[in-house]
Amino acid sequence: MLLKEIVVVDDCKEWRRIVCSILQTRPELRIIAEATDGAEAVQNAEELQPDLVLLDIGLPRLNGINAAEQIFEVSPASRILFLSGINDPDVMQVALRSGASGYVCKHNAGTELLPAVLAALDGSPTMSDEVVSSGVFESLFQRDRSAVSEVADPEKTARQAEQSEGIQSRL
């Protein structure tokens, strides 16, 4: 059995315990580190090169989306799965555009976390039912299909960049 190494990142110790207890039900999953903020997550990813980083978004020092960007730089083989209590479709969309393998809403973790982790480790995109029902997934798909037309419309591209910066400042 090939072990999959995971780093769990959340600023709430009790929540990390819950997540770890869910993951430890599978013998092939090994938690190799826990982090309490985004900067520590990046450091752990660089040092340990995990298979998966379970990452909250609302983290101190460095939010999860910015941490994800840095993790991809220092540990390009690592996959990232967001596990967050933020249910804002705009934030979900920015998080998924970062290159993450998926997004699970915390209040659905009891039923969705383990299947999402296994899917992410297999290289499959995975979303909480809430992400799918919010239209974020469909919006991302349509965005990919219309990328050529967006590049041809510089005003639209500039507006989207401004909106994205506004979302980043809310995190």
mmCIF file with all atom_site columns, C-alpha atoms in Angstrom:
data_model
loop_
_atom_site.group_PDB
_atom_site.id
_atom_site.type_symbol
_atom_site.label_atom_id
_atom_site.label_alt_id
_atom_site.label_comp_id
_atom_site.label_asym_id
_atom_site.label_entity_id
_atom_site.label_seq_id
_atom_site.pdbx_PDB_ins_code
_atom_site.Cartn_x
_atom_site.Cartn_y
_atom_site.Cartn_z
_atom_site.occupancy
_atom_site.B_iso_or_equiv
_atom_site.pdbx_formal_charge
_atom_site.auth_seq_id
_atom_site.auth_comp_id
_atom_site.auth_asym_id
_atom_site.auth_atom_id
_atom_site.pdbx_PDB_model_num
ATOM 1   C CA . MET A 1 1   ? 0.000   0.000  0.000   1.00 0.00 ? 1   MET A CA 1
ATOM 2   C CA . LEU A 1 2   ? 1.395   3.367  -1.067  1.00 0.00 ? 2   LEU A CA 1
ATOM 3   C CA . LEU A 1 3   ? 1.120   5.955  1.693   1.00 0.00 ? 3   LEU A CA 1
ATOM 4   C CA . LYS A 1 4   ? -0.129  9.413  0.790   1.00 0.00 ? 4   LYS A CA 1
ATOM 5   C CA . GLU A 1 5   ? 1.317   12.210 2.897   1.00 0.00 ? 5   GLU A CA 1
ATOM 6   C CA . ILE A 1 6   ? -0.902  15.106 3.932   1.00 0.00 ? 6   ILE A CA 1
ATOM 7   C CA . VAL A 1 7   ? -0.417  18.471 5.619   1.00 0.00 ? 7   VAL A CA 1
ATOM 8   C CA . VAL A 1 8   ? -3.499  19.842 7.425   1.00 0.00 ? 8   VAL A CA 1
ATOM 9   C CA . VAL A 1 9   ? -3.712  23.639 7.675   1.00 0.00 ? 9   VAL A CA 1
ATOM 10  C CA . ASP A 1 10  ? -6.246  25.441 9.857   1.00 0.00 ? 10  ASP A CA 1
ATOM 11  C CA . ASP A 1 11  ? -5.893  27.999 12.626  1.00 0.00 ? 11  ASP A CA 1
ATOM 12  C CA . CYS A 1 12  ? -8.369  26.137 14.866  1.00 0.00 ? 12  CYS A CA 1
ATOM 13  C CA . LYS A 1 13  ? -6.728  23.300 16.794  1.00 0.00 ? 13  LYS A CA 1
ATOM 14  C CA . GLU A 1 14  ? -10.035 21.525 17.469  1.00 0.00 ? 14  GLU A CA 1
ATOM 15  C CA . TRP A 1 15  ? -10.932 21.583 13.782  1.00 0.00 ? 15  TRP A CA 1
ATOM 16  C CA . ARG A 1 16  ? -7.528  20.133 12.843  1.00 0.00 ? 16  ARG A CA 1
ATOM 17  C CA . ARG A 1 17  ? -8.207  17.296 15.315  1.00 0.00 ? 17  ARG A CA 1
ATOM 18  C CA . ILE A 1 18  ? -11.544 16.561 13.661  1.00 0.00 ? 18  ILE A CA 1
ATOM 19  C CA . VAL A 1 19  ? -9.985  16.575 10.196  1.00 0.00 ? 19  VAL A CA 1
ATOM 20  C CA . CYS A 1 20  ? -7.123  14.345 11.300  1.00 0.00 ? 20  CYS A CA 1
ATOM 21  C CA . SER A 1 21  ? -9.533  11.875 12.911  1.00 0.00 ? 21  SER A CA 1
ATOM 22  C CA . ILE A 1 22  ? -11.492 11.623 9.648   1.00 0.00 ? 22  ILE A CA 1
ATOM 23  C CA . LEU A 1 23  ? -8.329  11.087 7.608   1.00 0.00 ? 23  LEU A CA 1
ATOM 24  C CA . GLN A 1 24  ? -6.885  8.534  10.024  1.00 0.00 ? 24  GLN A CA 1
ATOM 25  C CA . THR A 1 25  ? -9.735  6.152  9.239   1.00 0.00 ? 25  THR A CA 1
ATOM 26  C CA . ARG A 1 26  ? -7.838  5.306  6.050   1.00 0.00 ? 26  ARG A CA 1
ATOM 27  C CA . PRO A 1 27  ? -4.533  3.468  6.571   1.00 0.00 ? 27  PRO A CA 1
ATOM 28  C CA . GLU A 1 28  ? -3.047  4.791  3.323   1.00 0.00 ? 28  GLU A CA 1
ATOM 29  C CA . LEU A 1 29  ? -3.363  8.415  4.484   1.00 0.00 ? 29  LEU A CA 1
ATOM 30  C CA . ARG A 1 30  ? -0.597  9.773  6.697   1.00 0.00 ? 30  ARG A CA 1
ATOM 31  C CA . ILE A 1 31  ? -0.683  13.207 8.294   1.00 0.00 ? 31  ILE A CA 1
ATOM 32  C CA . ILE A 1 32  ? 2.890   14.431 8.278   1.00 0.00 ? 32  ILE A CA 1
ATOM 33  C CA . ALA A 1 33  ? 2.331   17.951 9.624   1.00 0.00 ? 33  ALA A CA 1
ATOM 34  C CA . GLU A 1 34  ? -0.203  20.451 10.848  1.00 0.00 ? 34  GLU A CA 1
ATOM 35  C CA . ALA A 1 35  ? 0.044   24.195 10.340  1.00 0.00 ? 35  ALA A CA 1
ATOM 36  C CA . THR A 1 36  ? -1.819  27.094 11.924  1.00 0.00 ? 36  THR A CA 1
ATOM 37  C CA . ASP A 1 37  ? -1.304  29.771 9.264   1.00 0.00 ? 37  ASP A CA 1
ATOM 38  C CA . GLY A 1 38  ? -0.516  30.191 5.587   1.00 0.00 ? 38  GLY A CA 1
ATOM 39  C CA . ALA A 1 39  ? 3.161   31.010 6.038   1.00 0.00 ? 39  ALA A CA 1
ATOM 40  C CA . GLU A 1 40  ? 3.706   27.853 8.093   1.00 0.00 ? 40  GLU A CA 1
ATOM 41  C CA . ALA A 1 41  ? 1.829   25.869 5.411   1.00 0.00 ? 41  ALA A CA 1
ATOM 42  C CA . VAL A 1 42  ? 4.219   27.095 2.729   1.00 0.00 ? 42  VAL A CA 1
ATOM 43  C CA . GLN A 1 43  ? 7.221   26.237 4.899   1.00 0.00 ? 43  GLN A CA 1
ATOM 44  C CA . ASN A 1 44  ? 5.882   22.719 5.598   1.00 0.00 ? 44  ASN A CA 1
ATOM 45  C CA . ALA A 1 45  ? 5.129   22.145 1.917   1.00 0.00 ? 45  ALA A CA 1
ATOM 46  C CA . GLU A 1 46  ? 8.626   23.202 0.906   1.00 0.00 ? 46  GLU A CA 1
ATOM 47  C CA . GLU A 1 47  ? 10.329  21.034 3.528   1.00 0.00 ? 47  GLU A CA 1
ATOM 48  C CA . LEU A 1 48  ? 8.085   17.956 3.353   1.00 0.00 ? 48  LEU A CA 1
ATOM 49  C CA . GLN A 1 49  ? 6.799   17.905 -0.268  1.00 0.00 ? 49  GLN A CA 1
ATOM 50  C CA . PRO A 1 50  ? 3.444   16.352 0.700   1.00 0.00 ? 50  PRO A CA 1
ATOM 51  C CA . ASP A 1 51  ? 1.090   14.660 -1.719  1.00 0.00 ? 51  ASP A CA 1
ATOM 52  C CA . LEU A 1 52  ? -1.773  16.870 -0.512  1.00 0.00 ? 52  LEU A CA 1
ATOM 53  C CA . VAL A 1 53  ? -2.239  20.066 1.466   1.00 0.00 ? 53  VAL A CA 1
ATOM 54  C CA . LEU A 1 54  ? -5.666  20.511 3.069   1.00 0.00 ? 54  LEU A CA 1
ATOM 55  C CA . LEU A 1 55  ? -5.904  24.263 3.287   1.00 0.00 ? 55  LEU A CA 1
ATOM 56  C CA . ASP A 1 56  ? -8.322  26.669 4.957   1.00 0.00 ? 56  ASP A CA 1
ATOM 57  C CA . ILE A 1 57  ? -8.768  30.084 3.341   1.00 0.00 ? 57  ILE A CA 1
ATOM 58  C CA . GLY A 1 58  ? -9.208  32.414 6.311   1.00 0.00 ? 58  GLY A CA 1
ATOM 59  C CA . LEU A 1 59  ? -5.765  31.995 7.848   1.00 0.00 ? 59  LEU A CA 1
ATOM 60  C CA . PRO A 1 60  ? -3.595  34.430 9.799   1.00 0.00 ? 60  PRO A CA 1
ATOM 61  C CA . ARG A 1 61  ? -0.372  35.901 8.352   1.00 0.00 ? 61  ARG A CA 1
ATOM 62  C CA . LEU A 1 62  ? -1.041  34.586 4.834   1.00 0.00 ? 62  LEU A CA 1
ATOM 63  C CA . ASN A 1 63  ? -4.513  33.637 3.608   1.00 0.00 ? 63  ASN A CA 1
ATOM 64  C CA . GLY A 1 64  ? -5.070  30.239 2.033   1.00 0.00 ? 64  GLY A CA 1
ATOM 65  C CA . ILE A 1 65  ? -5.335  31.449 -1.561  1.00 0.00 ? 65  ILE A CA 1
ATOM 66  C CA . ASN A 1 66  ? -2.017  33.293 -1.394  1.00 0.00 ? 66  ASN A CA 1
ATOM 67  C CA . ALA A 1 67  ? -0.493  30.335 0.451   1.00 0.00 ? 67  ALA A CA 1
ATOM 68  C CA . ALA A 1 68  ? -1.698  28.010 -2.329  1.00 0.00 ? 68  ALA A CA 1
ATOM 69  C CA . GLU A 1 69  ? 0.082   30.098 -4.955  1.00 0.00 ? 69  GLU A CA 1
ATOM 70  C CA . GLN A 1 70  ? 3.323   29.892 -2.966  1.00 0.00 ? 70  GLN A CA 1
ATOM 71  C CA . ILE A 1 71  ? 2.896   26.178 -2.250  1.00 0.00 ? 71  ILE A CA 1
ATOM 72  C CA . PHE A 1 72  ? 2.616   25.464 -5.970  1.00 0.00 ? 72  PHE A CA 1
ATOM 73  C CA . GLU A 1 73  ? 5.947   27.268 -6.427  1.00 0.00 ? 73  GLU A CA 1
ATOM 74  C CA . VAL A 1 74  ? 7.850   25.435 -3.662  1.00 0.00 ? 74  VAL A CA 1
ATOM 75  C CA . SER A 1 75  ? 6.158   22.031 -4.002  1.00 0.00 ? 75  SER A CA 1
ATOM 76  C CA . PRO A 1 76  ? 4.800   21.735 -7.546  1.00 0.00 ? 76  PRO A CA 1
ATOM 77  C CA . ALA A 1 77  ? 3.833   18.062 -7.198  1.00 0.00 ? 77  ALA A CA 1
ATOM 78  C CA . SER A 1 78  ? 1.619   18.747 -4.180  1.00 0.00 ? 78  SER A CA 1
ATOM 79  C CA . ARG A 1 79  ? -2.109  18.935 -4.694  1.00 0.00 ? 79  ARG A CA 1
ATOM 80  C CA . ILE A 1 80  ? -4.219  21.411 -2.752  1.00 0.00 ? 80  ILE A CA 1
ATOM 81  C CA . LEU A 1 81  ? -7.724  20.857 -1.483  1.00 0.00 ? 81  LEU A CA 1
ATOM 82  C CA . PHE A 1 82  ? -9.448  23.818 0.120   1.00 0.00 ? 82  PHE A CA 1
ATOM 83  C CA . LEU A 1 83  ? -11.466 23.027 3.227   1.00 0.00 ? 83  LEU A CA 1
ATOM 84  C CA . SER A 1 84  ? -13.149 26.232 4.236   1.00 0.00 ? 84  SER A CA 1
ATOM 85  C CA . GLY A 1 85  ? -16.105 27.722 6.032   1.00 0.00 ? 85  GLY A CA 1
ATOM 86  C CA . ILE A 1 86  ? -16.308 30.498 3.432   1.00 0.00 ? 86  ILE A CA 1
ATOM 87  C CA . ASN A 1 87  ? -19.311 29.862 1.215   1.00 0.00 ? 87  ASN A CA 1
ATOM 88  C CA . ASP A 1 88  ? -19.031 32.987 -0.943  1.00 0.00 ? 88  ASP A CA 1
ATOM 89  C CA . PRO A 1 89  ? -19.148 31.930 -4.623  1.00 0.00 ? 89  PRO A CA 1
ATOM 90  C CA . ASP A 1 90  ? -16.675 34.673 -5.610  1.00 0.00 ? 90  ASP A CA 1
ATOM 91  C CA . VAL A 1 91  ? -14.124 33.444 -3.081  1.00 0.00 ? 91  VAL A CA 1
ATOM 92  C CA . MET A 1 92  ? -14.718 29.824 -4.119  1.00 0.00 ? 92  MET A CA 1
ATOM 93  C CA . GLN A 1 93  ? -14.080 30.779 -7.733  1.00 0.00 ? 93  GLN A CA 1
ATOM 94  C CA . VAL A 1 94  ? -10.817 32.572 -6.924  1.00 0.00 ? 94  VAL A CA 1
ATOM 95  C CA . ALA A 1 95  ? -9.709  29.610 -4.810  1.00 0.00 ? 95  ALA A CA 1
ATOM 96  C CA . LEU A 1 96  ? -10.410 27.120 -7.579  1.00 0.00 ? 96  LEU A CA 1
ATOM 97  C CA . ARG A 1 97  ? -8.691  29.288 -10.185 1.00 0.00 ? 97  ARG A CA 1
ATOM 98  C CA . SER A 1 98  ? -5.528  29.095 -8.089  1.00 0.00 ? 98  SER A CA 1
ATOM 99  C CA . GLY A 1 99  ? -5.041  25.558 -9.376  1.00 0.00 ? 99  GLY A CA 1
ATOM 100 C CA . ALA A 1 100 ? -6.501  23.700 -6.410  1.00 0.00 ? 100 ALA A CA 1
ATOM 101 C CA . SER A 1 101 ? -7.853  20.200 -6.913  1.00 0.00 ? 101 SER A CA 1
ATOM 102 C CA . GLY A 1 102 ? -11.079 21.083 -5.168  1.00 0.00 ? 102 GLY A CA 1
ATOM 103 C CA . TYR A 1 103 ? -13.095 22.836 -2.521  1.00 0.00 ? 103 TYR A CA 1
ATOM 104 C CA . VAL A 1 104 ? -15.004 21.324 0.392   1.00 0.00 ? 104 VAL A CA 1
ATOM 105 C CA . CYS A 1 105 ? -17.213 23.384 2.684   1.00 0.00 ? 105 CYS A CA 1
ATOM 106 C CA . LYS A 1 106 ? -16.420 22.716 6.344   1.00 0.00 ? 106 LYS A CA 1
ATOM 107 C CA . HIS A 1 107 ? -19.998 22.035 7.348   1.00 0.00 ? 107 HIS A CA 1
ATOM 108 C CA . ASN A 1 108 ? -20.053 19.194 4.796   1.00 0.00 ? 108 ASN A CA 1
ATOM 109 C CA . ALA A 1 109 ? -16.748 17.693 5.934   1.00 0.00 ? 109 ALA A CA 1
ATOM 110 C CA . GLY A 1 110 ? -18.374 14.763 7.712   1.00 0.00 ? 110 GLY A CA 1
ATOM 111 C CA . THR A 1 111 ? -19.652 13.332 4.452   1.00 0.00 ? 111 THR A CA 1
ATOM 112 C CA . GLU A 1 112 ? -17.555 15.014 1.760   1.00 0.00 ? 112 GLU A CA 1
ATOM 113 C CA . LEU A 1 113 ? -14.020 15.338 3.120   1.00 0.00 ? 113 LEU A CA 1
ATOM 114 C CA . LEU A 1 114 ? -12.745 11.782 2.770   1.00 0.00 ? 114 LEU A CA 1
ATOM 115 C CA . PRO A 1 115 ? -14.127 11.216 -0.754  1.00 0.00 ? 115 PRO A CA 1
ATOM 116 C CA . ALA A 1 116 ? -12.750 14.634 -1.779  1.00 0.00 ? 116 ALA A CA 1
ATOM 117 C CA . VAL A 1 117 ? -9.294  13.831 -0.392  1.00 0.00 ? 117 VAL A CA 1
ATOM 118 C CA . LEU A 1 118 ? -9.202  10.500 -2.221  1.00 0.00 ? 118 LEU A CA 1
ATOM 119 C CA . ALA A 1 119 ? -10.368 12.124 -5.466  1.00 0.00 ? 119 ALA A CA 1
ATOM 120 C CA . ALA A 1 120 ? -7.797  14.912 -5.182  1.00 0.00 ? 120 ALA A CA 1
ATOM 121 C CA . LEU A 1 121 ? -5.020  12.394 -4.542  1.00 0.00 ? 121 LEU A CA 1
ATOM 122 C CA . ASP A 1 122 ? -6.130  10.517 -7.675  1.00 0.00 ? 122 ASP A CA 1
ATOM 123 C CA . GLY A 1 123 ? -5.882  13.733 -9.666  1.00 0.00 ? 123 GLY A CA 1
ATOM 124 C CA . SER A 1 124 ? -9.617  14.265 -10.057 1.00 0.00 ? 124 SER A CA 1
ATOM 125 C CA . PRO A 1 125 ? -11.190 17.652 -9.433  1.00 0.00 ? 125 PRO A CA 1
ATOM 126 C CA . THR A 1 126 ? -13.613 17.558 -6.525  1.00 0.00 ? 126 THR A CA 1
ATOM 127 C CA . MET A 1 127 ? -16.172 20.023 -5.249  1.00 0.00 ? 127 MET A CA 1
ATOM 128 C CA . SER A 1 128 ? -18.540 20.217 -2.335  1.00 0.00 ? 128 SER A CA 1
ATOM 129 C CA . ASP A 1 129 ? -22.163 19.872 -3.380  1.00 0.00 ? 129 ASP A CA 1
ATOM 130 C CA . GLU A 1 130 ? -22.520 23.492 -2.310  1.00 0.00 ? 130 GLU A CA 1
ATOM 131 C CA . VAL A 1 131 ? -19.825 24.613 -4.761  1.00 0.00 ? 131 VAL A CA 1
ATOM 132 C CA . VAL A 1 132 ? -21.564 22.816 -7.599  1.00 0.00 ? 132 VAL A CA 1
ATOM 133 C CA . SER A 1 133 ? -24.986 24.192 -6.676  1.00 0.00 ? 133 SER A CA 1
ATOM 134 C CA . SER A 1 134 ? -23.585 27.743 -6.404  1.00 0.00 ? 134 SER A CA 1
ATOM 135 C CA . GLY A 1 135 ? -22.727 27.668 -10.108 1.00 0.00 ? 135 GLY A CA 1
ATOM 136 C CA . VAL A 1 136 ? -19.009 28.201 -9.463  1.00 0.00 ? 136 VAL A CA 1
ATOM 137 C CA . PHE A 1 137 ? -17.993 24.971 -11.183 1.00 0.00 ? 137 PHE A CA 1
ATOM 138 C CA . GLU A 1 138 ? -20.151 25.741 -14.223 1.00 0.00 ? 138 GLU A CA 1
ATOM 139 C CA . SER A 1 139 ? -18.822 29.296 -14.292 1.00 0.00 ? 139 SER A CA 1
ATOM 140 C CA . LEU A 1 140 ? -15.234 28.038 -14.335 1.00 0.00 ? 140 LEU A CA 1
ATOM 141 C CA . PHE A 1 141 ? -16.059 25.666 -17.182 1.00 0.00 ? 141 PHE A CA 1
ATOM 142 C CA . GLN A 1 142 ? -17.697 28.439 -19.208 1.00 0.00 ? 142 GLN A CA 1
ATOM 143 C CA . ARG A 1 143 ? -14.757 30.717 -18.497 1.00 0.00 ? 143 ARG A CA 1
ATOM 144 C CA . ASP A 1 144 ? -12.362 28.156 -19.970 1.00 0.00 ? 144 ASP A CA 1
ATOM 145 C CA . ARG A 1 145 ? -14.534 27.802 -23.077 1.00 0.00 ? 145 ARG A CA 1
ATOM 146 C CA . SER A 1 146 ? -14.745 31.539 -23.608 1.00 0.00 ? 146 SER A CA 1
ATOM 147 C CA . ALA A 1 147 ? -11.119 32.393 -22.815 1.00 0.00 ? 147 ALA A CA 1
ATOM 148 C CA . VAL A 1 148 ? -10.381 33.385 -26.381 1.00 0.00 ? 148 VAL A CA 1
ATOM 149 C CA . SER A 1 149 ? -13.243 35.887 -26.511 1.00 0.00 ? 149 SER A CA 1
ATOM 150 C CA . GLU A 1 150 ? -12.244 37.361 -23.142 1.00 0.00 ? 150 GLU A CA 1
ATOM 151 C CA . VAL A 1 151 ? -8.709  38.002 -24.303 1.00 0.00 ? 151 VAL A CA 1
ATOM 152 C CA . ALA A 1 152 ? -10.203 39.849 -27.256 1.00 0.00 ? 152 ALA A CA 1
ATOM 153 C CA . ASP A 1 153 ? -12.116 42.144 -24.848 1.00 0.00 ? 153 ASP A CA 1
ATOM 154 C CA . PRO A 1 154 ? -9.475  44.043 -22.830 1.00 0.00 ? 154 PRO A CA 1
ATOM 155 C CA . GLU A 1 155 ? -12.082 46.142 -20.966 1.00 0.00 ? 155 GLU A CA 1
ATOM 156 C CA . LYS A 1 156 ? -13.797 42.989 -19.654 1.00 0.00 ? 156 LYS A CA 1
ATOM 157 C CA . THR A 1 157 ? -10.439 41.519 -18.651 1.00 0.00 ? 157 THR A CA 1
ATOM 158 C CA . ALA A 1 158 ? -9.538  44.715 -16.755 1.00 0.00 ? 158 ALA A CA 1
ATOM 159 C CA . ARG A 1 159 ? -12.899 44.670 -14.914 1.00 0.00 ? 159 ARG A CA 1
ATOM 160 C CA . GLN A 1 160 ? -12.370 41.049 -13.893 1.00 0.00 ? 160 GLN A CA 1
ATOM 161 C CA . ALA A 1 161 ? -8.883  41.823 -12.618 1.00 0.00 ? 161 ALA A CA 1
ATOM 162 C CA . GLU A 1 162 ? -10.284 44.664 -10.486 1.00 0.00 ? 162 GLU A CA 1
ATOM 163 C CA . GLN A 1 163 ? -12.991 42.345 -9.114  1.00 0.00 ? 163 GLN A CA 1
ATOM 164 C CA . SER A 1 164 ? -10.404 39.692 -8.301  1.00 0.00 ? 164 SER A CA 1
ATOM 165 C CA . GLU A 1 165 ? -8.275  42.212 -6.419  1.00 0.00 ? 165 GLU A CA 1
ATOM 166 C CA . GLY A 1 166 ? -11.367 43.235 -4.424  1.00 0.00 ? 166 GLY A CA 1
ATOM 167 C CA . ILE A 1 167 ? -12.003 39.620 -3.471  1.00 0.00 ? 167 ILE A CA 1
ATOM 168 C CA . GLN A 1 168 ? -8.374  39.136 -2.452  1.00 0.00 ? 168 GLN A CA 1
ATOM 169 C CA . SER A 1 169 ? -8.579  42.177 -0.168  1.00 0.00 ? 169 SER A CA 1
ATOM 170 C CA . ARG A 1 170 ? -11.605 40.660 1.623   1.00 0.00 ? 170 ARG A CA 1
ATOM 171 C CA . LEU A 1 171 ? -9.656  37.530 2.588   1.00 0.00 ? 171 LEU A CA 1
#
